[in-house]
C-alpha cells in the first residue's frame, strides 16, 4: 500500500523558515518524480514544486521561486521542502504527491496518483 | 500560463442524480487532464486521468470526456459518498501544472 506521510508543519512568523518532510513507502521511491501541492484556507489547489526521480531536476511555481527548495533522499525514501522567507500568503496545507504518467521525446505528461494527508503551515505574527 | 476554469463553482444535487462538471482550459491541452475528488481533512483522490481514463478502484459511475480546451466530469448516479469538492488539473505543461478553482458538490 502506497503511503505518503508529511510532517514538519507548524506556526511560524513571517520571514522565518520551516522544512517539510514526506516519508514514502509502498513503492520504489527512487523511480518516481514527486511534487508538493498546497491549499490555502478556503482556496483551491496550487502546485508548488516538483523534483525528478533522481533529484537532478527541480521546478518551482513563480510564487515560491527563490524562497523554497525541493530535495529528496532516495536512500531514506523521503521528500523535503525547505521553505525560507515565509510570508503570510504561504499559509496552507501542504501535500506531498507521487507523479505518474508517460514521457516521449523528452517531454513528460504526469499527474498525481497518490497524495499524502497534508501538513498545515501557518505563517502569522 | 494555462488557466483552468471550472463551472459551476457550487452544485446542489440529490442522491441518484446525474451531474456534470465542466472544466475549460485557456489554451489547448490535448487530453492531458485529470480529475480529483477532495474531502475536508483528507488526501485528494485521483478519479480520472488523460481526460477519460478511469483510475483503478474508482467506481464506474464516474466518467470523463473532452479534449483540447473543454472537458467534463460526469457522475451518473450520485451516491452519498460523492459529496465533496472536485478539481480538474492540466498537466500538458508538466511539471508546471495548474488546477481549476474547484466545484463543491452539495446535498440538495
Short mmCIF file of N, CA and C in Angstrom, two decimals, chain B residues 15-77:
data_model
loop_
_atom_site.label_atom_id
_atom_site.label_comp_id
_atom_site.label_asym_id
_atom_site.label_seq_id
_atom_site.Cartn_x
_atom_site.Cartn_y
_atom_site.Cartn_z
N UNK B 15 -29.12 12.49 -4.08
CA UNK B 15 -28.68 11.11 -4.32
C UNK B 15 -29.48 10.55 -5.50
N UNK B 16 -28.77 9.93 -6.42
CA UNK B 16 -29.40 9.36 -7.60
C UNK B 16 -29.34 10.27 -8.82
N UNK B 17 -29.06 11.55 -8.63
CA UNK B 17 -28.98 12.49 -9.76
C UNK B 17 -27.77 12.20 -10.64
N UNK B 18 -27.88 12.62 -11.89
CA UNK B 18 -26.74 12.64 -12.82
C UNK B 18 -26.22 14.07 -12.84
N UNK B 19 -24.93 14.23 -12.59
CA UNK B 19 -24.36 15.58 -12.56
C UNK B 19 -23.15 15.66 -13.48
N UNK B 20 -22.95 16.87 -14.00
CA UNK B 20 -21.82 17.13 -14.89
C UNK B 20 -21.11 18.39 -14.45
N UNK B 21 -19.79 18.32 -14.38
CA UNK B 21 -18.93 19.45 -14.06
C UNK B 21 -18.08 19.73 -15.29
N UNK B 22 -17.94 21.01 -15.62
CA UNK B 22 -17.18 21.40 -16.80
C UNK B 22 -15.88 22.08 -16.41
N UNK B 23 -14.86 21.81 -17.19
CA UNK B 23 -13.54 22.42 -16.98
C UNK B 23 -13.05 22.94 -18.33
N UNK B 24 -12.69 24.20 -18.38
CA UNK B 24 -12.20 24.81 -19.61
C UNK B 24 -10.77 25.29 -19.43
N UNK B 25 -9.94 25.03 -20.42
CA UNK B 25 -8.55 25.47 -20.41
C UNK B 25 -8.40 26.71 -21.28
N UNK B 26 -7.48 27.59 -20.90
CA UNK B 26 -7.30 28.84 -21.64
C UNK B 26 -6.60 28.61 -22.99
N UNK B 27 -6.00 27.45 -23.17
CA UNK B 27 -5.44 27.05 -24.45
C UNK B 27 -5.48 25.54 -24.52
N UNK B 28 -5.26 25.00 -25.69
CA UNK B 28 -5.39 23.55 -25.86
C UNK B 28 -4.39 22.79 -24.98
N UNK B 29 -4.91 21.76 -24.33
CA UNK B 29 -4.07 20.88 -23.51
C UNK B 29 -4.18 19.43 -24.00
N UNK B 30 -4.62 19.28 -25.27
CA UNK B 30 -4.83 17.94 -25.81
C UNK B 30 -5.76 17.16 -24.87
N UNK B 31 -5.31 16.02 -24.36
CA UNK B 31 -6.11 15.26 -23.41
C UNK B 31 -5.41 15.12 -22.07
N UNK B 32 -4.47 16.03 -21.81
CA UNK B 32 -3.68 15.93 -20.58
C UNK B 32 -4.41 16.59 -19.42
N UNK B 33 -5.48 15.93 -18.97
CA UNK B 33 -6.31 16.46 -17.91
C UNK B 33 -6.68 15.38 -16.92
N UNK B 34 -6.61 15.72 -15.64
CA UNK B 34 -7.00 14.80 -14.57
C UNK B 34 -8.09 15.43 -13.72
N UNK B 35 -8.87 14.57 -13.07
CA UNK B 35 -9.91 14.99 -12.13
C UNK B 35 -9.62 14.36 -10.77
N UNK B 36 -9.82 15.16 -9.71
CA UNK B 36 -9.61 14.70 -8.34
C UNK B 36 -10.85 15.01 -7.51
N UNK B 37 -11.09 14.13 -6.53
CA UNK B 37 -12.13 14.35 -5.52
C UNK B 37 -11.42 14.69 -4.21
N UNK B 38 -11.92 15.71 -3.50
CA UNK B 38 -11.28 16.11 -2.26
C UNK B 38 -12.32 16.33 -1.18
N UNK B 39 -12.13 15.64 -0.07
CA UNK B 39 -12.99 15.82 1.10
C UNK B 39 -12.19 16.49 2.19
N UNK B 40 -12.84 17.32 3.03
CA UNK B 40 -12.12 18.07 4.09
C UNK B 40 -11.31 17.15 4.99
N UNK B 41 -10.05 17.54 5.21
CA UNK B 41 -9.19 16.79 6.11
C UNK B 41 -8.62 15.52 5.54
N UNK B 42 -8.89 15.25 4.27
CA UNK B 42 -8.39 14.01 3.65
C UNK B 42 -7.50 14.34 2.47
N UNK B 43 -6.79 13.34 2.01
CA UNK B 43 -5.96 13.48 0.83
C UNK B 43 -6.84 13.51 -0.41
N UNK B 44 -6.54 14.38 -1.36
CA UNK B 44 -7.26 14.33 -2.63
C UNK B 44 -7.12 12.95 -3.26
N UNK B 45 -8.14 12.56 -4.02
CA UNK B 45 -8.21 11.23 -4.60
C UNK B 45 -8.33 11.34 -6.12
N UNK B 46 -7.40 10.68 -6.83
CA UNK B 46 -7.43 10.70 -8.29
C UNK B 46 -8.62 9.90 -8.81
N UNK B 47 -9.40 10.50 -9.71
CA UNK B 47 -10.55 9.82 -10.31
C UNK B 47 -10.28 9.44 -11.76
N UNK B 48 -9.85 10.43 -12.54
CA UNK B 48 -9.73 10.31 -13.99
C UNK B 48 -8.39 10.90 -14.40
N UNK B 49 -7.72 10.27 -15.37
CA UNK B 49 -6.53 10.85 -15.96
C UNK B 49 -6.63 10.74 -17.48
N UNK B 50 -5.81 11.50 -18.17
CA UNK B 50 -5.85 11.57 -19.63
C UNK B 50 -7.28 11.77 -20.13
N UNK B 51 -7.97 12.64 -19.47
CA UNK B 51 -9.32 13.11 -19.81
C UNK B 51 -10.43 12.10 -19.57
N UNK B 52 -10.16 10.82 -19.88
CA UNK B 52 -11.27 9.86 -19.82
C UNK B 52 -10.89 8.50 -19.24
N UNK B 53 -9.67 8.32 -18.81
CA UNK B 53 -9.24 7.04 -18.25
C UNK B 53 -9.58 6.97 -16.77
N UNK B 54 -10.33 5.95 -16.40
CA UNK B 54 -10.77 5.78 -15.01
C UNK B 54 -9.65 5.16 -14.19
N UNK B 55 -9.28 5.81 -13.10
CA UNK B 55 -8.25 5.28 -12.22
C UNK B 55 -8.75 3.97 -11.60
N UNK B 56 -7.83 3.04 -11.41
CA UNK B 56 -8.16 1.76 -10.82
C UNK B 56 -8.83 1.94 -9.46
N UNK B 57 -9.91 1.22 -9.25
CA UNK B 57 -10.61 1.28 -7.98
C UNK B 57 -11.68 2.35 -7.87
N UNK B 58 -11.75 3.22 -8.86
CA UNK B 58 -12.77 4.29 -8.86
C UNK B 58 -14.07 3.73 -9.45
N UNK B 59 -15.19 3.97 -8.81
CA UNK B 59 -16.47 3.42 -9.31
C UNK B 59 -16.78 3.88 -10.74
N UNK B 60 -17.41 3.00 -11.48
CA UNK B 60 -17.69 3.28 -12.90
C UNK B 60 -18.75 4.35 -13.10
N UNK B 61 -19.40 4.81 -12.05
CA UNK B 61 -20.36 5.92 -12.21
C UNK B 61 -19.64 7.24 -12.54
N UNK B 62 -18.33 7.27 -12.33
CA UNK B 62 -17.53 8.43 -12.70
C UNK B 62 -17.02 8.25 -14.13
N UNK B 63 -17.15 9.31 -14.94
CA UNK B 63 -16.60 9.26 -16.29
C UNK B 63 -16.14 10.66 -16.69
N UNK B 64 -15.16 10.69 -17.58
CA UNK B 64 -14.64 11.95 -18.07
C UNK B 64 -14.61 11.97 -19.58
N UNK B 65 -14.71 13.16 -20.14
CA UNK B 65 -14.65 13.29 -21.59
C UNK B 65 -14.06 14.66 -21.94
N UNK B 66 -13.75 14.79 -23.24
CA UNK B 66 -13.27 16.07 -23.73
C UNK B 66 -11.86 16.00 -24.29
N UNK B 67 -11.49 17.07 -24.96
CA UNK B 67 -10.15 17.23 -25.48
C UNK B 67 -9.98 18.69 -25.90
N UNK B 68 -8.73 19.08 -26.05
CA UNK B 68 -8.48 20.46 -26.44
C UNK B 68 -8.63 21.43 -25.28
N UNK B 69 -9.76 22.13 -25.26
CA UNK B 69 -9.96 23.13 -24.20
C UNK B 69 -11.20 22.87 -23.34
N UNK B 70 -12.03 21.92 -23.69
CA UNK B 70 -13.25 21.70 -22.92
C UNK B 70 -13.39 20.24 -22.48
N UNK B 71 -13.65 20.09 -21.20
CA UNK B 71 -13.69 18.77 -20.58
C UNK B 71 -14.87 18.69 -19.61
N UNK B 72 -15.35 17.46 -19.40
CA UNK B 72 -16.42 17.27 -18.44
C UNK B 72 -16.15 16.06 -17.57
N UNK B 73 -16.61 16.15 -16.33
CA UNK B 73 -16.65 15.03 -15.39
C UNK B 73 -18.12 14.77 -15.13
N UNK B 74 -18.54 13.53 -15.32
CA UNK B 74 -19.93 13.15 -15.10
C UNK B 74 -20.01 12.07 -14.02
N UNK B 75 -20.95 12.24 -13.12
CA UNK B 75 -21.29 11.20 -12.14
C UNK B 75 -22.68 10.74 -12.51
N UNK B 76 -22.82 9.48 -12.88
CA UNK B 76 -24.07 9.02 -13.50
C UNK B 76 -25.21 8.92 -12.50
N UNK B 77 -24.92 8.52 -11.27
CA UNK B 77 -25.96 8.38 -10.24
C UNK B 77 -25.31 8.67 -8.89
#
